[in-house]
Coordinates of C-alpha atoms and ligand atoms in Angstrom, one line a residue:
M707 CA -39.0 136.7 -36.4
T708 CA -40.3 136.5 -40.0
N709 CA -39.3 133.9 -42.6
D710 CA -37.7 136.6 -44.7
R711 CA -34.0 135.6 -45.1
R712 CA -32.8 138.4 -47.4
M713 CA -29.4 140.0 -46.5
I714 CA -29.6 143.4 -44.8
K715 CA -26.9 145.9 -45.7
A716 CA -25.7 149.1 -43.9
I717 CA -27.5 152.3 -45.0
R718 CA -25.9 154.3 -47.8
G719 CA -23.6 157.0 -46.3
T720 CA -22.9 154.8 -43.2
R721 CA -20.2 152.1 -43.0
D722 CA -18.6 149.5 -40.9
L723 CA -15.1 150.3 -39.8
L724 CA -13.3 147.0 -39.9
P725 CA -9.9 145.7 -38.7
P726 CA -7.1 146.3 -39.6
D727 CA -8.3 149.9 -40.3
T728 CA -9.7 150.3 -36.8
A729 CA -6.0 150.1 -35.6
L730 CA -5.4 153.3 -37.5
W731 CA -8.5 154.9 -35.9
N732 CA -7.3 153.9 -32.5
L733 CA -3.8 155.2 -33.2
I734 CA -5.2 158.6 -34.1
E735 CA -7.5 158.8 -31.1
T736 CA -4.8 157.7 -28.7
T737 CA -2.4 160.2 -30.1
A738 CA -5.0 163.0 -29.9
R739 CA -5.7 162.1 -26.2
D740 CA -1.9 162.2 -25.5
V741 CA -1.4 165.6 -27.2
F742 CA -4.5 167.1 -25.7
R743 CA -3.3 166.1 -22.2
A744 CA -0.2 168.2 -22.7
Y745 CA -2.5 171.2 -23.3
N746 CA -4.7 170.4 -20.3
L747 CA -7.8 169.5 -22.3
Q748 CA -10.3 167.2 -20.6
E749 CA -12.9 164.9 -22.1
I750 CA -16.6 165.6 -22.3
R751 CA -19.3 163.3 -23.8
T752 CA -22.5 164.9 -24.8
P753 CA -25.7 163.2 -26.2
I754 CA -25.9 162.0 -29.8
F755 CA -29.3 163.8 -30.1
E756 CA -30.4 167.2 -28.9
A757 CA -33.3 169.6 -29.3
T758 CA -33.4 170.8 -32.9
E759 CA -33.6 174.4 -31.6
L760 CA -30.0 174.1 -30.3
F761 CA -28.6 173.7 -33.8
A762 CA -31.1 176.1 -35.4
R763 CA -30.0 178.8 -33.0
G764 CA -26.4 177.8 -32.6
V765 CA -25.3 176.9 -36.2
G766 CA -27.9 179.2 -38.0
E767 CA -31.1 178.5 -39.9
E768 CA -29.7 179.6 -43.2
T769 CA -26.6 177.3 -43.2
D770 CA -26.6 174.3 -45.4
I771 CA -26.3 172.0 -42.4
V772 CA -29.5 173.3 -40.7
S773 CA -31.5 174.0 -43.8
K774 CA -31.0 170.7 -45.6
E775 CA -28.7 168.2 -43.9
M776 CA -30.1 167.4 -40.4
F777 CA -31.7 164.2 -39.4
T778 CA -34.7 165.6 -37.5
W779 CA -37.8 163.9 -36.2
E780 CA -40.8 164.7 -34.1
D781 CA -40.5 162.8 -30.9
R782 CA -43.8 162.2 -29.1
G783 CA -44.0 161.3 -25.5
R784 CA -45.6 158.1 -24.4
A785 CA -48.8 159.6 -23.1
A786 CA -51.3 160.9 -25.6
S787 CA -51.2 164.3 -23.9
D788 CA -47.4 164.7 -24.2
K789 CA -46.4 167.4 -26.6
A790 CA -44.2 166.4 -29.5
Q791 CA -40.6 167.7 -29.4
S792 CA -38.4 168.2 -32.5
L793 CA -35.1 166.3 -32.0
T794 CA -32.0 166.1 -34.2
L795 CA -29.0 163.8 -34.5
R796 CA -26.1 166.1 -33.8
P797 CA -24.5 167.3 -37.1
E798 CA -21.6 168.8 -35.1
A799 CA -20.4 168.9 -31.5
T800 CA -19.8 172.6 -30.7
A801 CA -23.4 173.6 -30.0
G802 CA -23.8 170.6 -27.7
I803 CA -20.6 171.3 -25.8
V804 CA -21.5 175.0 -25.3
R805 CA -25.0 173.9 -24.2
A806 CA -23.3 171.6 -21.6
Y807 CA -20.9 174.4 -20.5
I808 CA -23.9 176.6 -19.8
E809 CA -26.2 174.0 -18.3
H810 CA -23.6 172.8 -15.8
K811 CA -22.0 176.2 -15.2
L812 CA -18.6 174.7 -16.1
W813 CA -16.9 178.1 -15.6
D814 CA -17.6 177.6 -11.8
R815 CA -15.5 174.5 -11.9
G816 CA -12.7 176.0 -14.0
L817 CA -13.6 173.5 -16.8
N818 CA -12.9 175.5 -20.0
K819 CA -10.9 173.2 -22.2
L820 CA -12.9 170.3 -23.5
F821 CA -12.7 167.7 -26.2
C822 CA -15.0 164.9 -27.4
V823 CA -14.7 162.1 -29.9
G824 CA -17.7 160.5 -31.6
P825 CA -20.1 160.2 -34.5
M826 CA -21.9 163.1 -36.2
F827 CA -24.7 162.9 -38.7
R828 CA -25.4 165.0 -41.9
R829 CA -27.7 164.1 -44.8
E830 CA -25.1 164.9 -47.4
R831 CA -24.6 163.1 -50.8
P832 CA -22.2 160.3 -49.9
Q833 CA -18.9 160.1 -51.8
K834 CA -15.3 159.4 -50.9
G835 CA -14.5 161.3 -47.7
R836 CA -18.2 162.3 -47.2
Y837 CA -20.5 160.2 -45.2
R838 CA -23.9 160.6 -43.5
Q839 CA -22.4 159.2 -40.3
F840 CA -18.9 160.4 -39.8
Y841 CA -16.6 160.9 -36.8
Q842 CA -15.0 163.9 -35.3
I843 CA -12.4 164.7 -32.7
D844 CA -13.7 168.0 -31.5
A845 CA -12.1 170.4 -29.0
E846 CA -13.3 173.7 -27.5
V847 CA -11.6 176.3 -25.4
I848 CA -14.3 178.6 -23.8
G849 CA -14.6 180.9 -20.8
P850 CA -15.0 184.4 -19.5
A851 CA -13.0 187.0 -21.3
S852 CA -11.4 187.9 -17.9
A853 CA -9.7 184.4 -18.1
G854 CA -8.1 185.3 -21.5
S855 CA -10.4 183.2 -23.6
D856 CA -10.8 186.0 -26.2
S857 CA -7.0 186.4 -26.6
P858 CA -5.3 185.8 -29.9
A859 CA -2.9 183.6 -27.8
R860 CA -5.7 181.0 -27.5
D861 CA -6.2 180.9 -31.3
A862 CA -2.5 180.5 -31.9
E863 CA -2.2 177.9 -29.2
I864 CA -5.0 175.8 -30.7
L865 CA -3.4 176.0 -34.2
E866 CA 0.0 175.1 -32.9
M867 CA -1.6 172.1 -31.0
L868 CA -3.2 170.9 -34.3
A869 CA 0.1 171.2 -36.2
T870 CA 1.7 169.1 -33.4
L871 CA -1.1 166.5 -33.5
L872 CA -1.0 166.1 -37.3
D873 CA 2.8 165.8 -37.3
R874 CA 2.6 163.3 -34.4
V875 CA 0.2 161.0 -36.3
G876 CA 2.5 161.2 -39.3
L877 CA 0.6 163.5 -41.6
T878 CA 3.2 166.1 -42.6
E879 CA 2.0 167.6 -45.9
W880 CA -0.8 169.7 -44.5
N881 CA -1.8 173.3 -45.4
L882 CA -3.2 175.7 -42.8
E883 CA -5.7 178.2 -44.4
L884 CA -6.6 181.1 -42.2
N885 CA -9.0 184.0 -42.4
S886 CA -10.9 186.4 -40.1
V887 CA -14.7 186.6 -40.4
G888 CA -14.8 189.7 -38.1
C889 CA -17.4 190.5 -35.5
P890 CA -21.2 190.9 -35.9
N891 CA -20.7 194.7 -36.7
D892 CA -18.2 193.9 -39.4
R893 CA -20.5 191.2 -40.8
A894 CA -23.5 193.5 -40.9
R895 CA -21.5 196.0 -43.1
F896 CA -20.1 193.2 -45.2
N897 CA -23.6 191.6 -45.7
E898 CA -24.9 195.0 -46.8
A899 CA -22.0 195.4 -49.3
L900 CA -22.6 191.8 -50.5
R901 CA -26.3 192.4 -51.0
K902 CA -25.5 195.4 -53.1
A903 CA -22.9 193.5 -55.2
L904 CA -25.2 190.5 -55.6
G905 CA -28.2 192.5 -56.7
P906 CA -27.5 192.7 -60.4
V907 CA -25.9 189.2 -60.7
K908 CA -27.8 187.0 -58.4
D909 CA -30.3 185.9 -61.1
K910 CA -27.5 184.2 -62.9
M911 CA -26.6 182.1 -59.8
C912 CA -28.0 178.8 -58.4
V913 CA -31.3 178.9 -56.5
D914 CA -29.6 178.5 -53.1
C915 CA -27.5 181.6 -53.8
Q916 CA -30.5 183.5 -55.0
R917 CA -32.1 182.8 -51.6
R918 CA -28.9 183.4 -49.7
A919 CA -28.4 186.8 -51.4
V920 CA -31.6 188.0 -49.7
T921 CA -31.5 186.1 -46.3
N922 CA -27.8 185.7 -45.4
P923 CA -25.5 186.9 -48.2
L924 CA -22.3 185.7 -46.4
R925 CA -23.4 182.1 -47.0
V926 CA -23.0 182.6 -50.8
F927 CA -19.3 181.8 -50.1
D928 CA -20.4 178.3 -49.1
C929 CA -21.6 177.7 -52.7
K930 CA -19.9 174.8 -54.5
V931 CA -21.7 175.2 -57.9
P932 CA -18.8 175.6 -60.5
E933 CA -20.8 178.1 -62.7
D934 CA -21.2 180.5 -59.7
Q935 CA -17.5 180.6 -58.8
P936 CA -16.5 183.4 -61.2
I937 CA -19.3 185.6 -59.8
I938 CA -18.2 184.8 -56.2
D939 CA -14.6 185.5 -57.0
K940 CA -15.5 189.1 -57.9
L941 CA -17.5 189.8 -54.7
P942 CA -16.0 192.0 -51.9
R943 CA -14.1 190.1 -49.1
I944 CA -14.8 190.2 -45.4
G945 CA -11.2 191.3 -44.8
Q946 CA -12.0 194.8 -46.2
F947 CA -14.7 195.2 -43.5
L948 CA -12.8 194.3 -40.3
D949 CA -12.8 197.0 -37.6
E950 CA -9.6 197.9 -35.9
P951 CA -9.9 195.5 -32.9
C952 CA -10.7 192.6 -35.2
R953 CA -7.8 193.5 -37.6
Q954 CA -5.4 193.7 -34.6
H955 CA -6.6 190.4 -33.2
F956 CA -6.0 188.7 -36.6
E957 CA -2.6 190.3 -36.9
A958 CA -1.6 189.1 -33.4
V959 CA -2.7 185.5 -34.2
Q960 CA -0.5 185.5 -37.3
D961 CA 2.4 187.1 -35.4
I962 CA 2.4 184.3 -32.8
L963 CA 2.1 181.6 -35.5
K964 CA 5.2 183.0 -37.2
G965 CA 6.9 183.1 -33.8
V966 CA 6.3 179.4 -33.2
G967 CA 7.1 178.5 -36.8
I968 CA 3.7 177.3 -38.0
P969 CA 3.3 178.0 -41.7
F970 CA -0.1 179.2 -42.9
H971 CA -1.7 181.1 -45.8
I972 CA -4.5 183.5 -45.8
N973 CA -7.6 182.4 -47.7
D974 CA -9.9 185.4 -47.9
R975 CA -12.8 183.3 -49.2
L976 CA -12.8 181.1 -46.2
V977 CA -16.0 181.9 -44.2
R978 CA -16.9 178.3 -43.0
G979 CA -20.5 177.1 -43.1
F980 CA -21.6 178.1 -39.6
D981 CA -23.2 181.4 -38.4
Y982 CA -21.6 181.2 -35.0
Y983 CA -18.1 182.1 -36.2
T984 CA -16.4 185.4 -35.3
R985 CA -12.9 186.5 -36.0
T986 CA -10.4 183.6 -36.7
A987 CA -11.6 180.9 -39.0
F988 CA -9.4 178.1 -40.3
E989 CA -9.1 174.8 -42.1
F990 CA -6.3 172.3 -42.5
T991 CA -6.3 170.7 -45.9
H992 CA -4.4 167.8 -47.4
G993 CA -3.7 167.3 -51.2
G994 CA -4.4 163.6 -51.3
L995 CA -8.1 163.9 -50.5
G996 CA -9.4 165.4 -53.7
A997 CA -12.6 167.4 -53.6
Q998 CA -13.2 166.8 -49.9
N999 CA -9.8 168.1 -49.0
A1000 CA -10.5 169.6 -45.5
I1001 CA -9.2 167.3 -42.8
L1002 CA -10.4 169.7 -40.1
G1003 CA -12.0 173.0 -39.6
G1004 CA -12.7 175.4 -36.8
G1005 CA -12.7 179.0 -35.6
R1006 CA -13.7 181.4 -32.9
Y1007 CA -17.3 181.8 -31.7
D1008 CA -17.4 184.7 -29.3
G1009 CA -21.2 185.2 -29.2
L1010 CA -22.3 181.5 -29.2
S1011 CA -22.8 181.1 -25.4
E1012 CA -25.0 184.2 -25.3
A1013 CA -27.0 183.0 -28.3
L1014 CA -27.7 179.8 -26.4
G1015 CA -28.8 181.7 -23.3
G1016 CA -25.5 181.6 -21.4
P1017 CA -23.1 184.3 -20.1
P1018 CA -20.6 186.1 -22.3
A1019 CA -18.0 183.4 -23.0
P1020 CA -15.7 183.8 -26.0
G1021 CA -14.5 180.5 -27.4
I1022 CA -12.5 178.8 -30.1
G1023 CA -12.4 175.2 -31.3
F1024 CA -12.1 172.8 -34.1
A1025 CA -13.2 169.4 -35.3
I1026 CA -11.0 166.9 -37.1
G1027 CA -12.8 164.7 -39.6
E1028 CA -11.5 161.4 -38.5
D1029 CA -12.7 159.6 -41.6
R1030 CA -10.7 162.0 -43.8
L1031 CA -7.6 161.9 -41.5
V1032 CA -7.6 158.1 -41.8
L1033 CA -7.9 158.3 -45.6
S1034 CA -4.9 160.6 -45.8
L1035 CA -2.9 158.4 -43.5
Q1036 CA -3.7 155.3 -45.4
E1037 CA -1.8 156.7 -48.4
K1038 CA 1.4 156.6 -46.3
Q1039 CA 0.9 153.9 -43.8
S1040 CA -0.9 150.6 -44.0
A1041 CA -3.3 149.8 -41.2
E1042 CA -1.5 146.4 -41.1
S1043 CA 1.7 148.1 -39.8
V1044 CA 0.0 149.4 -36.7
T1045 CA -1.9 146.3 -35.9
R1046 CA -0.7 144.0 -33.1
R1047 CA -0.6 140.5 -34.4
P1048 CA -0.8 137.5 -32.0
A1049 CA 2.5 136.7 -30.4
A1050 CA 1.6 133.1 -29.9
Y1051 CA -1.1 130.6 -30.5
V1052 CA -1.7 128.3 -27.5
A1053 CA -2.5 124.9 -28.9
P1054 CA -4.2 122.3 -26.6
L1055 CA -3.3 118.9 -28.0
G1056 CA -5.6 116.1 -27.0
A1057 CA -8.7 115.5 -24.9
G1058 CA -8.7 117.3 -21.5
M1059 CA -6.0 119.9 -22.4
N1060 CA -8.3 122.9 -22.8
R1061 CA -8.0 123.5 -19.1
E1062 CA -4.2 123.6 -19.0
A1063 CA -4.1 125.7 -22.2
A1064 CA -6.6 128.2 -20.7
R1065 CA -4.3 128.6 -17.6
L1066 CA -1.3 129.2 -19.7
A1067 CA -3.0 131.7 -22.1
R1068 CA -4.2 133.6 -19.0
E1069 CA -0.7 133.8 -17.6
L1070 CA 0.8 135.0 -20.9
R1071 CA -2.0 137.6 -21.5
R1072 CA -1.5 139.0 -18.1
Q1073 CA 2.1 139.7 -19.2
D1074 CA 0.7 141.9 -22.0
L1075 CA 1.2 139.3 -24.8
V1076 CA -1.4 139.0 -27.6
I1077 CA -2.5 135.3 -27.4
E1078 CA -4.8 133.2 -29.6
L1079 CA -6.2 130.1 -28.1
G1080 CA -7.2 126.8 -29.9
D1081 CA -9.4 124.0 -28.9
E1082 CA -8.6 120.4 -27.8
S1083 CA -10.9 119.0 -30.5
F1084 CA -8.5 120.2 -33.2
R1085 CA -5.9 117.8 -34.7
L1086 CA -2.3 118.9 -34.9
K1087 CA -2.6 119.9 -38.6
K1088 CA -5.7 122.0 -37.9
L1089 CA -3.9 123.7 -34.9
F1090 CA -1.0 124.7 -37.2
E1091 CA -3.4 125.9 -39.9
T1092 CA -5.4 128.0 -37.5
A1093 CA -2.3 129.5 -35.9
T1094 CA -0.9 130.5 -39.3
K1095 CA -4.2 132.0 -40.4
A1096 CA -4.3 134.1 -37.2
G1097 CA -0.9 135.5 -38.1
A1098 CA 0.7 134.2 -34.9
K1099 CA 4.5 134.3 -34.6
Y1100 CA 4.7 131.1 -32.4
I1101 CA 2.7 128.1 -31.8
L1102 CA 2.8 126.8 -28.2
I1103 CA 1.9 123.1 -27.9
V1104 CA 0.1 122.1 -24.7
G1105 CA 0.0 118.3 -24.6
E1106 CA -0.1 115.9 -21.7
N1107 CA 3.7 115.3 -21.6
E1108 CA 4.3 119.1 -21.7
A1109 CA 1.9 119.7 -18.8
K1110 CA 3.6 117.0 -16.7
A1111 CA 7.1 118.4 -17.4
D1112 CA 5.8 122.0 -17.0
S1113 CA 7.8 122.8 -20.1
F1114 CA 6.2 123.5 -23.4
A1115 CA 7.1 123.0 -27.1
L1116 CA 7.4 126.5 -28.7
K1117 CA 7.7 126.6 -32.4
N1118 CA 8.5 129.6 -34.5
L1119 CA 6.0 129.4 -37.4
A1120 CA 8.2 131.4 -39.8
T1121 CA 11.6 129.6 -39.3
G1122 CA 10.2 126.2 -38.1
E1123 CA 12.7 126.2 -35.2
Q1124 CA 11.3 124.4 -32.1
I1125 CA 12.5 124.5 -28.5
S1126 CA 11.2 123.3 -25.2
V1127 CA 10.7 126.2 -22.7
P1128 CA 9.9 125.9 -19.0
R1129 CA 6.7 127.7 -18.0
A1130 CA 8.5 130.5 -16.1
E1131 CA 10.6 131.5 -19.1
L1132 CA 7.8 131.4 -21.7
A1133 CA 6.7 135.1 -21.7
N1134 CA 10.3 136.3 -22.1
K1135 CA 11.1 133.8 -24.8
I1136 CA 8.0 134.7 -26.8
R1137 CA 8.7 138.4 -26.4
A1138 CA 12.3 138.1 -27.5
Ligands
HAM1562 P1 -16.9 171.3 -40.1 O1 -15.9 172.0 -41.0 O2 -18.3 171.2 -40.5 O3 -16.8 172.0 -38.7 O4 -16.4 169.8 -39.8 C1 -15.1 169.6 -39.4 C2 -14.5 168.4 -40.2 O5 -15.4 167.3 -40.2 C3 -14.4 168.7 -41.7 O6 -13.2 169.4 -42.0 C4 -14.3 167.3 -42.3 O7 -13.0 166.8 -42.2 C5 -15.2 166.5 -41.4 N1 -16.6 166.3 -42.0 C6 -17.6 167.2 -42.1 N2 -18.6 166.7 -42.7 C7 -18.3 165.4 -43.1 C8 -18.9 164.3 -43.8 N3 -20.1 164.4 -44.2 N4 -18.2 163.2 -43.9 C9 -16.9 163.1 -43.5 N5 -16.3 164.0 -42.8 C10 -16.9 165.2 -42.6 C11 -17.5 171.7 -37.6 O8 -18.1 170.6 -37.4 C12 -17.3 172.6 -36.4 N6 -18.2 172.2 -35.3 C13 -15.9 172.7 -36.0 C14 -15.7 173.6 -34.8 C15 -15.5 173.3 -33.5 N7 -15.6 174.9 -34.9 C16 -15.4 175.4 -33.6 N8 -15.4 174.4 -32.8

């Protein structure tokens, strides 16, 4: 250790999630797990870092994420002769899950509906709702087409599940924006038309768009530069280039959504910032979030498995931005209201009473009560102060007389009412 005693802070774009907010995070994750269970999704946990190539090939070299936002480093082996490998902190979960699907031949085990919860990393400019380490709840449904994984029924099922989940966590004012980005053939024709349309105007656009216009014109729609928006508004739309099967697929998704009563609107500019998407693409937005208004995004990726060296396996999935979902919920619900406060503060009074207090606290905690425990060195005044600060409802005095009588003084800290309660009745009294 050095003598330097300066304070060290968390890195910009990362943050500590503190109580009571963590109670809201837990509420969201518990609700998601409950809802996912009803749809037969199972949990997968993939590594936080992967080979850089996975994202370059999966997400696409020309996307913002791969071209400028990844945390990538050259990892050398321990021996001088080891070759360096390029590794990347995962910027998203889909590529890793599809890699795992292929690597473990999950289709053989009938595992085709997976979810994961965890941190993702993107080198973005930090602002409200945008962090460099953020958290996603991600789900993917993938499998051979013979199992129906390319069916519009899967798309509608995923969207209906999301609407259910958002309603269940208490976020009601969401908007579902829907589009189809077609298949690779449609995209080739669309890119050609875009290249043509961009030719005479691209010099007036930002440098990124000038590059995109040549390399991957579709990505022009990811542009957020305000001056470029009037130009982008006049460009052709992917919807005009869908072939008949893609058009029918999109129609079928909409038809089922109407059938189950999930409102949506078509956003023909929505292409999402990943090259793996095919057909259905969607986002759920929420007004309260300002510029970063997408709570979650997702879509279909029918060619991703093959692009990563796997068998044909159409898939569809989404990722919820947990940070943003928490922000939206905080407007309606305080984290305090979902936090479980201590039911009682067990207060050992006098030398030698820690032992009896520990026994009592153990019994009460085993009956699912939240218990804070004091220390025999505290005077009565300090015991009361600590109990109040902890937010406990009751203080339970454990002194020598109480221990002998096996009956304890239980005082309601709000009303001041105090009663003596036999050990066997304590849990019920505290709960009531
Ligand atoms: P995405 O749209 O990049 O999609 O991210 C999904 C959600 O993660 C966004 O809607 C947003 O709420 C949240 N998010 C993204 N970046 C940040 C950030 N820097 N700070 C805070 N929240 C952020 C995907 O990641 C795809 N893998 C989704 C998917 C799964 N598609 C198919 N399967």
